[in-house]
Tab-separated table of C-alpha atoms in Angstrom:
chain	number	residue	atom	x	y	z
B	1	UNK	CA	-29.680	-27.290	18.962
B	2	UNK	CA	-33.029	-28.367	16.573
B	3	UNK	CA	-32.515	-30.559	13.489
B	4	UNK	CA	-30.023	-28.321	11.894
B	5	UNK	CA	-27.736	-29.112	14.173
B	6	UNK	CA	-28.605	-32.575	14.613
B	7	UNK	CA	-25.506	-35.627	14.127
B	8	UNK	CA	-26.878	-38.366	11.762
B	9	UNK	CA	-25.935	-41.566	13.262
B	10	UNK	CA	-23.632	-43.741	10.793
B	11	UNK	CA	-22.529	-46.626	12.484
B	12	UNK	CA	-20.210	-49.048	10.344
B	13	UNK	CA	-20.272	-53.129	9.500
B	14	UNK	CA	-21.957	-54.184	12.980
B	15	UNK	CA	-18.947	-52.697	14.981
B	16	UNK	CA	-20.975	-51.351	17.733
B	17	UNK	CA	-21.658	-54.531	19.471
B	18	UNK	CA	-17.978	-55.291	19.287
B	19	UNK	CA	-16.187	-57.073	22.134
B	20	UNK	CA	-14.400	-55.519	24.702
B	21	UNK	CA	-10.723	-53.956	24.017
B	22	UNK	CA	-7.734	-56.143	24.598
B	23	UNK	CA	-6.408	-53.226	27.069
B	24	UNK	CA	-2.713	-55.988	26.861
B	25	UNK	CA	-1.867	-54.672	23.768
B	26	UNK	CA	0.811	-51.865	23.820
B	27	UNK	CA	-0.163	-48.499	22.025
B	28	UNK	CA	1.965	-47.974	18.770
B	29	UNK	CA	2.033	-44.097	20.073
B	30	UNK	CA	3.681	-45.028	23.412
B	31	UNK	CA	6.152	-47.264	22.128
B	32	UNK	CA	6.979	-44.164	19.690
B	33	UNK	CA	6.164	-41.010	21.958
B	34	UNK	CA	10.170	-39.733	21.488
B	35	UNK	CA	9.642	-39.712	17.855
B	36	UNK	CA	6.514	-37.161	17.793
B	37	UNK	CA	6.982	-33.815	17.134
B	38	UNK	CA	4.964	-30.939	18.927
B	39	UNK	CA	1.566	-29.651	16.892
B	40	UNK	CA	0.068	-26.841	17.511
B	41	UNK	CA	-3.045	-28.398	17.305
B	42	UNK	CA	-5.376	-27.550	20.077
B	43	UNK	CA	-7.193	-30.813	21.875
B	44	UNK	CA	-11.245	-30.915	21.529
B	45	UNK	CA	-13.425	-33.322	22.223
B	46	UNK	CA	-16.900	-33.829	20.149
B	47	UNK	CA	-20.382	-34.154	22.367
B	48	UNK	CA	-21.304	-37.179	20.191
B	49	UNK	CA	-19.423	-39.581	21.633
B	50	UNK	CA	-21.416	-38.181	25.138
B	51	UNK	CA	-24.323	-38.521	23.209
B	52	UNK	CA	-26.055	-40.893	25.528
B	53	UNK	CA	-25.579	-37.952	28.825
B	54	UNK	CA	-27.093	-34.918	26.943
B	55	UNK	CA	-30.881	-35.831	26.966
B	56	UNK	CA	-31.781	-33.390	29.642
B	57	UNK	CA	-30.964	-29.666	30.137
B	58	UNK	CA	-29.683	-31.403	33.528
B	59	UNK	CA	-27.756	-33.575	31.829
B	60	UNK	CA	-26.183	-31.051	29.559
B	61	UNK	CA	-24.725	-29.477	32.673
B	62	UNK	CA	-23.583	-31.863	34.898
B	63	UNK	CA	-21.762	-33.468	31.539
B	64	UNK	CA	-20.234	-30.090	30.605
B	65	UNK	CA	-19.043	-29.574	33.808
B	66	UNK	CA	-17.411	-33.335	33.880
B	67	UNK	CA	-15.923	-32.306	30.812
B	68	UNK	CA	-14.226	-29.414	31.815
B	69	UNK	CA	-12.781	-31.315	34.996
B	70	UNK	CA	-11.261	-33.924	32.551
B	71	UNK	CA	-9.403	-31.355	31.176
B	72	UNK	CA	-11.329	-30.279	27.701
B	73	UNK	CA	-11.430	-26.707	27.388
B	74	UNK	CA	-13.055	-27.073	23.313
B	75	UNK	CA	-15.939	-28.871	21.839
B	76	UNK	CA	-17.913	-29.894	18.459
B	77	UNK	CA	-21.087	-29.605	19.213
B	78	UNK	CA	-23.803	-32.226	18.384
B	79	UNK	CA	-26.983	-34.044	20.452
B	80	UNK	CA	-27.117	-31.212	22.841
B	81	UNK	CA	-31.116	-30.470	21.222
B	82	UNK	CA	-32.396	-30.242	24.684
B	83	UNK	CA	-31.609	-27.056	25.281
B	84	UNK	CA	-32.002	-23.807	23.224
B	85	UNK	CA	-28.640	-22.404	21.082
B	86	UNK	CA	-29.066	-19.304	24.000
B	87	UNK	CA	-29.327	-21.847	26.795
B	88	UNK	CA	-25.943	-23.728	25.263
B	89	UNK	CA	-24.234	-20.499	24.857
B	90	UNK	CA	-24.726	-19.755	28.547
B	91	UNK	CA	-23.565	-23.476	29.412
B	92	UNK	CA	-20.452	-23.143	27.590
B	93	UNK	CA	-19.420	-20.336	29.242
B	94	UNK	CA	-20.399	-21.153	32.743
B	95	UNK	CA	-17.919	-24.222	32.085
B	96	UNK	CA	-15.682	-22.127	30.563
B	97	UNK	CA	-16.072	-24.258	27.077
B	98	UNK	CA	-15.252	-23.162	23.597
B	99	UNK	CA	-17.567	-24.580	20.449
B	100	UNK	CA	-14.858	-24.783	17.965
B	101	UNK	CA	-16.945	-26.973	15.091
B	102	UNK	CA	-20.636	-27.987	14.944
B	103	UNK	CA	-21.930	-31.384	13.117
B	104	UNK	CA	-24.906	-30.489	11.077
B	105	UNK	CA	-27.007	-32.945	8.551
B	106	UNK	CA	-26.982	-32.402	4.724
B	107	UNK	CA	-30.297	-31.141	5.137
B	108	UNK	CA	-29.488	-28.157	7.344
B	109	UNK	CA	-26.909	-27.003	4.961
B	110	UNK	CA	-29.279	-27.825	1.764
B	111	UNK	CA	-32.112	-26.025	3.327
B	112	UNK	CA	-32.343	-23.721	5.423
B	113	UNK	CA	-29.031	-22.415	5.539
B	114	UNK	CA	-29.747	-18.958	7.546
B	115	UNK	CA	-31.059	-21.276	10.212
B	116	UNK	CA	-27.583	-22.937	10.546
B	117	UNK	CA	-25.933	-19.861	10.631
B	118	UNK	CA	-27.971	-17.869	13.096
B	119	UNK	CA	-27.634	-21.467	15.707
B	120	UNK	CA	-24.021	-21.205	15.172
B	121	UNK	CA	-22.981	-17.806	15.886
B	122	UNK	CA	-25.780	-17.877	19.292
B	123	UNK	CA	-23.138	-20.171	20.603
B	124	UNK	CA	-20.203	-18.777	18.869
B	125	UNK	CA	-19.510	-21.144	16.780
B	126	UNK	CA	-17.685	-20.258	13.338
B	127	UNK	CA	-17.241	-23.876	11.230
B	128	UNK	CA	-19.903	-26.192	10.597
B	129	UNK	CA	-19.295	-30.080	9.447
B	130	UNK	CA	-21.646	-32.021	7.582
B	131	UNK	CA	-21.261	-35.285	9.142
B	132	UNK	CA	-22.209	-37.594	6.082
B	133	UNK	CA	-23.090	-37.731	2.460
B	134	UNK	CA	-26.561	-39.345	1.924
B	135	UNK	CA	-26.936	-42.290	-0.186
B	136	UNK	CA	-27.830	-40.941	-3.323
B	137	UNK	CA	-24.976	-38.947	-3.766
B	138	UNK	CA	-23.241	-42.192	-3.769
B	139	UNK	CA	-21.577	-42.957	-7.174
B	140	UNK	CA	-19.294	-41.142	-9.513
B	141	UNK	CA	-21.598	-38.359	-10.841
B	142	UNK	CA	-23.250	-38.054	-7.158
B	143	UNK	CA	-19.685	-37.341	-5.908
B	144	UNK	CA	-18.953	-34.450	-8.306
B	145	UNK	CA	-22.450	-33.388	-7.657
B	146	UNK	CA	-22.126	-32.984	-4.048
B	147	UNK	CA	-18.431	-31.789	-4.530
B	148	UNK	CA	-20.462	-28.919	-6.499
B	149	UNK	CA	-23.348	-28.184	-4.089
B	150	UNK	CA	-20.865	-28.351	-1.091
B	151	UNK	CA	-18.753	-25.532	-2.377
B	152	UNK	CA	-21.718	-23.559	-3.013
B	153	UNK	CA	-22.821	-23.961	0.423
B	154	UNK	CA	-19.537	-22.916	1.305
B	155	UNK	CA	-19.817	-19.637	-0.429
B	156	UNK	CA	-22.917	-19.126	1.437
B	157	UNK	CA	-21.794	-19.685	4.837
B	158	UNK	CA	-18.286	-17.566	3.629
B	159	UNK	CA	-20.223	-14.655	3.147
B	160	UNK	CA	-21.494	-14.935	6.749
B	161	UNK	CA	-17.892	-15.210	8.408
B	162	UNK	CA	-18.892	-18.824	8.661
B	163	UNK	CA	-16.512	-22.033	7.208
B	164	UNK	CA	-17.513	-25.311	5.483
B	165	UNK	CA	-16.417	-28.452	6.096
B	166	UNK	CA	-17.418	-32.740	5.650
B	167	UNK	CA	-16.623	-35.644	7.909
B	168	UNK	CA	-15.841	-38.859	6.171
B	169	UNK	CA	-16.225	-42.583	6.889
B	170	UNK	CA	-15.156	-45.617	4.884
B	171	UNK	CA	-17.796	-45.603	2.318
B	172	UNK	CA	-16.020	-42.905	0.584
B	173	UNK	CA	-13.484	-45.047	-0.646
B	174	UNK	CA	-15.311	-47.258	-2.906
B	175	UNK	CA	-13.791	-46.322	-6.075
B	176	UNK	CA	-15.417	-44.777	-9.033
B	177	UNK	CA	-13.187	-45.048	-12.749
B	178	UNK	CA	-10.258	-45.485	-10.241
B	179	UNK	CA	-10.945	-42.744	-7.938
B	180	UNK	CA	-12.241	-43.346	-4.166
B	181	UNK	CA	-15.071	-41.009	-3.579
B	182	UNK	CA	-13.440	-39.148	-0.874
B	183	UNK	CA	-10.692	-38.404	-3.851
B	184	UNK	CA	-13.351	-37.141	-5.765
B	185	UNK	CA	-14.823	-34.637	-3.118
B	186	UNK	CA	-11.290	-33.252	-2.607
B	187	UNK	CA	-10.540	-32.782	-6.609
B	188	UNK	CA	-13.821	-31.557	-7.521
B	189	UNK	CA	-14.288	-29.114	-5.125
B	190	UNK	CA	-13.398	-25.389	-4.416
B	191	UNK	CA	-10.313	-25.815	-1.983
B	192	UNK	CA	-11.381	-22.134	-0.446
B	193	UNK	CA	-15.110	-23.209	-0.002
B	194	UNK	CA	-14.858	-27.032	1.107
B	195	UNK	CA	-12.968	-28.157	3.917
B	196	UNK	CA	-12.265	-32.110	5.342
B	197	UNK	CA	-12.665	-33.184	8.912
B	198	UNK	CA	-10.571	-36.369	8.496
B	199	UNK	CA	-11.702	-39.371	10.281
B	200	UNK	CA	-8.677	-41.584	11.383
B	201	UNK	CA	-10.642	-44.835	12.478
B	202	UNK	CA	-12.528	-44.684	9.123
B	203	UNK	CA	-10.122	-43.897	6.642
B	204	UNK	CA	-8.086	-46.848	8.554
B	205	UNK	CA	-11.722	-48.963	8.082
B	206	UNK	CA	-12.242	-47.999	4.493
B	207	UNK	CA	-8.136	-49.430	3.526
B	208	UNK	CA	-6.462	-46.505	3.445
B	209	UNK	CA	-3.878	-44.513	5.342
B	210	UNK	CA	-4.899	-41.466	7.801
B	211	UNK	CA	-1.701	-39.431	7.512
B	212	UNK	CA	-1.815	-39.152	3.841
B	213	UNK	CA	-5.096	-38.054	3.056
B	214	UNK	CA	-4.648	-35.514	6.015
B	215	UNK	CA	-2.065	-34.326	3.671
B	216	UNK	CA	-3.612	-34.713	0.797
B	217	UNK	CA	-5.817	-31.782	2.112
B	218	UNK	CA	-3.352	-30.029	3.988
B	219	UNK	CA	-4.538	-26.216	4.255
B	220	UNK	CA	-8.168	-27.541	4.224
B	221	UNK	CA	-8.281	-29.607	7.892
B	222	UNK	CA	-9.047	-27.287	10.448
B	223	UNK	CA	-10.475	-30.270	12.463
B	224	UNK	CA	-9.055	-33.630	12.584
B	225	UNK	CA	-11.209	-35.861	14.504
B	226	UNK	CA	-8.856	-38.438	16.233
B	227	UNK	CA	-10.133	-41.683	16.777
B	228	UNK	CA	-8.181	-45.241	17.236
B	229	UNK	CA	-8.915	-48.569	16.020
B	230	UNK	CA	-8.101	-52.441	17.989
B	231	UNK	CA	-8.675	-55.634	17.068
B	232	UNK	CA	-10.513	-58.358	18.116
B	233	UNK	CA	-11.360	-61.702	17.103
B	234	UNK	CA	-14.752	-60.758	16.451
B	235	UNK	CA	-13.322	-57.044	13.896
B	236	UNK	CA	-12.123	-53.919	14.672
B	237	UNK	CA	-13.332	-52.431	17.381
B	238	UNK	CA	-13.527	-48.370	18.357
B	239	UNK	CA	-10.857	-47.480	21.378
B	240	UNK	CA	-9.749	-44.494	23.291
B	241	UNK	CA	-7.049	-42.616	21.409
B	242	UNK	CA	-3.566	-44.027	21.675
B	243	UNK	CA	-4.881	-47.540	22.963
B	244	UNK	CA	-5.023	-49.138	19.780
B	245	UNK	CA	-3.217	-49.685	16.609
B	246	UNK	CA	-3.286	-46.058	14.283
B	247	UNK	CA	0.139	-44.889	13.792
B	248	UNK	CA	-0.414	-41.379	16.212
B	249	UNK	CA	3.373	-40.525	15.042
B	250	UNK	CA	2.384	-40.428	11.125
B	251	UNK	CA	-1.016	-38.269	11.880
B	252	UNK	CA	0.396	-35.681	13.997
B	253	UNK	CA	3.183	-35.069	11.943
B	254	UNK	CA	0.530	-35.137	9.082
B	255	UNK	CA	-2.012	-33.146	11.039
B	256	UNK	CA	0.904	-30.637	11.951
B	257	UNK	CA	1.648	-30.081	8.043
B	258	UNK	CA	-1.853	-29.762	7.238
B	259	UNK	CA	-2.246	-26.976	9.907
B	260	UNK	CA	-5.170	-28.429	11.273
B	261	UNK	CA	-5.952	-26.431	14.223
B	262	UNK	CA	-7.987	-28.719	16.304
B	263	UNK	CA	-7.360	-32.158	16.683
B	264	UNK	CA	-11.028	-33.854	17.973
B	265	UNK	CA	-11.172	-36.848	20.636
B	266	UNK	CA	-13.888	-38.984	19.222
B	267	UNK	CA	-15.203	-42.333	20.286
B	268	UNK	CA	-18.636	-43.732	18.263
B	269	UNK	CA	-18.836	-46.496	20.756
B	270	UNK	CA	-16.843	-47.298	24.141
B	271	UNK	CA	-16.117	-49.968	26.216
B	272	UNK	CA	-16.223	-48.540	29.160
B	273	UNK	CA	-18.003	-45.680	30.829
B	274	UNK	CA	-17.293	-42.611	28.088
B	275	UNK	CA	-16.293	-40.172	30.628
B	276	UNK	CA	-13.503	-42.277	31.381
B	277	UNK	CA	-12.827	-43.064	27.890
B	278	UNK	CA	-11.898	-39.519	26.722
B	279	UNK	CA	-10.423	-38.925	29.900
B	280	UNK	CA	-7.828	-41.683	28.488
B	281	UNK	CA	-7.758	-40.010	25.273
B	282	UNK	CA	-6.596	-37.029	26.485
B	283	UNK	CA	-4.041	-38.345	28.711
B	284	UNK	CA	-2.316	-40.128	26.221
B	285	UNK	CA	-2.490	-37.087	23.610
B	286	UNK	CA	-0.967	-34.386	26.168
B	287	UNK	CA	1.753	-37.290	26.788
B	288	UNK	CA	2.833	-36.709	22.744
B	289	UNK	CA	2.954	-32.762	23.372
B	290	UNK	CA	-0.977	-31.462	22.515
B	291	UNK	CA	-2.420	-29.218	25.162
């Protein structure tokens, strides 16, 4: 997809060489499946956590059409550079697969905006993410600056048919004169230019609670990206959706408030073959009443 659509790795604390899951331990969403009501919010999957199968053009393929088998029928596209946005569009549709967000760096949206927006609508793709905040944005001016220079961008891509939105992790909530930074972005910003993609496994990592900051920007979530957390004696380690400790019946009742219309399988590092791990994923989340 070329740089613009590139996904900037961000990978937390030293959790990727993490031990494996304790598979024992009874999901919190199981044990309270009766209790969740039915969202509307469609089931994607993002290419990221695939990363590692989309080197080739090859690869591309045969993963896309694993994908589709699984049962995905949408995806955020990132780390599919091997091919050409014309040679993606074609792939999608040959698997019959719908790009429903994109993850772009901060330097795709700062620069060469056009760029972004002609990649995006090749493959039919109408909301871009930027998929973190770069380092010197980081402190309480830098978060009103970038709350600033986000919503312009915003403006830009709104005048191409085109949304905005930004994909936390935990470093967002160091606080700043008593405000977490991710507080910041969503107070300082234009709530019709600026949208959230809220992270569950790192708002859970950074101390806080997923359900209420999906609320807290309810009306500005179109994509939720849905991603459990289990402990080990060596941390918190990444698992497969509804295999580890989140409380699933909290977010989807928060994600169904919000109106968030996609809710986005995402796993930064599995313990297992991936394929199998989102296959997981979305078994358990079409047990709770997501198609």
């Amino acid at each position: 997809m070329g740089k613009q659509l590139n996904r900037r790795h961000f990978i937390g604390t030293g959790l990727t060489g993490a031990v494996a899951l304790n598979m024992g331990a009874s999901s919190l969403a199981s044990a309270q499946k009766d209790k969740v009501k039915k969202t509307s919010c469609k089931i994607g999957l993002i290419l990221y956590t695939l990363r590692d199968y989309l080197k080739t053009p090859d690869d591309i393929a045969r993963s896309f059409e694993k994908i589709k088998k699984i049962g995905y029928d949408c995806v955020e596209i990132t780390s599919c550079e091997a091919v050409s946005p014309a040679e993606l569009s074609k792939l999608l549709k040959q698997n019959e697969l719908q790009a429903v967000s994109a993850h772009t760096g901060w330097e795709g949206i700062s620069g060469d905006v056009q760029a972004v927006v002609d990649q995006n609508k090749a493959i039919g793709n109408s909301h871009v993410v930027v998929s973190s905040m770069p380092g010197e944005f980081r402190s309480d001016e830098g978060y009103m600056k970038f709350a600033k220079l986000m919503s312009e961008a915003g403006a830009k891509l709104a005048e191409a048919g085109m949304t905005l939105g930004y994909h936390n992790h935990s470093f967002e909530f160091i606080k700043y004169n008593g405000r977490t930074g991710l507080e910041i972005l969503i107070t300082e910003s234009d709530p019709k230019l600026f949208n959230f993609e809220i992270d569950t496994y790192w708002v859970q990592h950074g101390g806080a609670d997923p359900a209420s900051f999906i609320n807290q920007v309810a009306g500005r979530a179109p994509t939720v990206h849905m991603k459990d957390m289990v402990m080990t004696d060596k941390g918190q380690v990444f698992a497969e959706v509804g295999e580890g400790n989140l409380n699933w019946p909290a977010i989807l009742r928060a994600c169904k408030k919000a109106k968030a219309q996609y809710c986005i399988v995402e796993q930064d590092s599995c313990q297992r073959d991936p394929f199998e791990s989102v296959a997981m994923s979305i078994r358990n989340m079409k047990s709770w009443g997501l198609s």
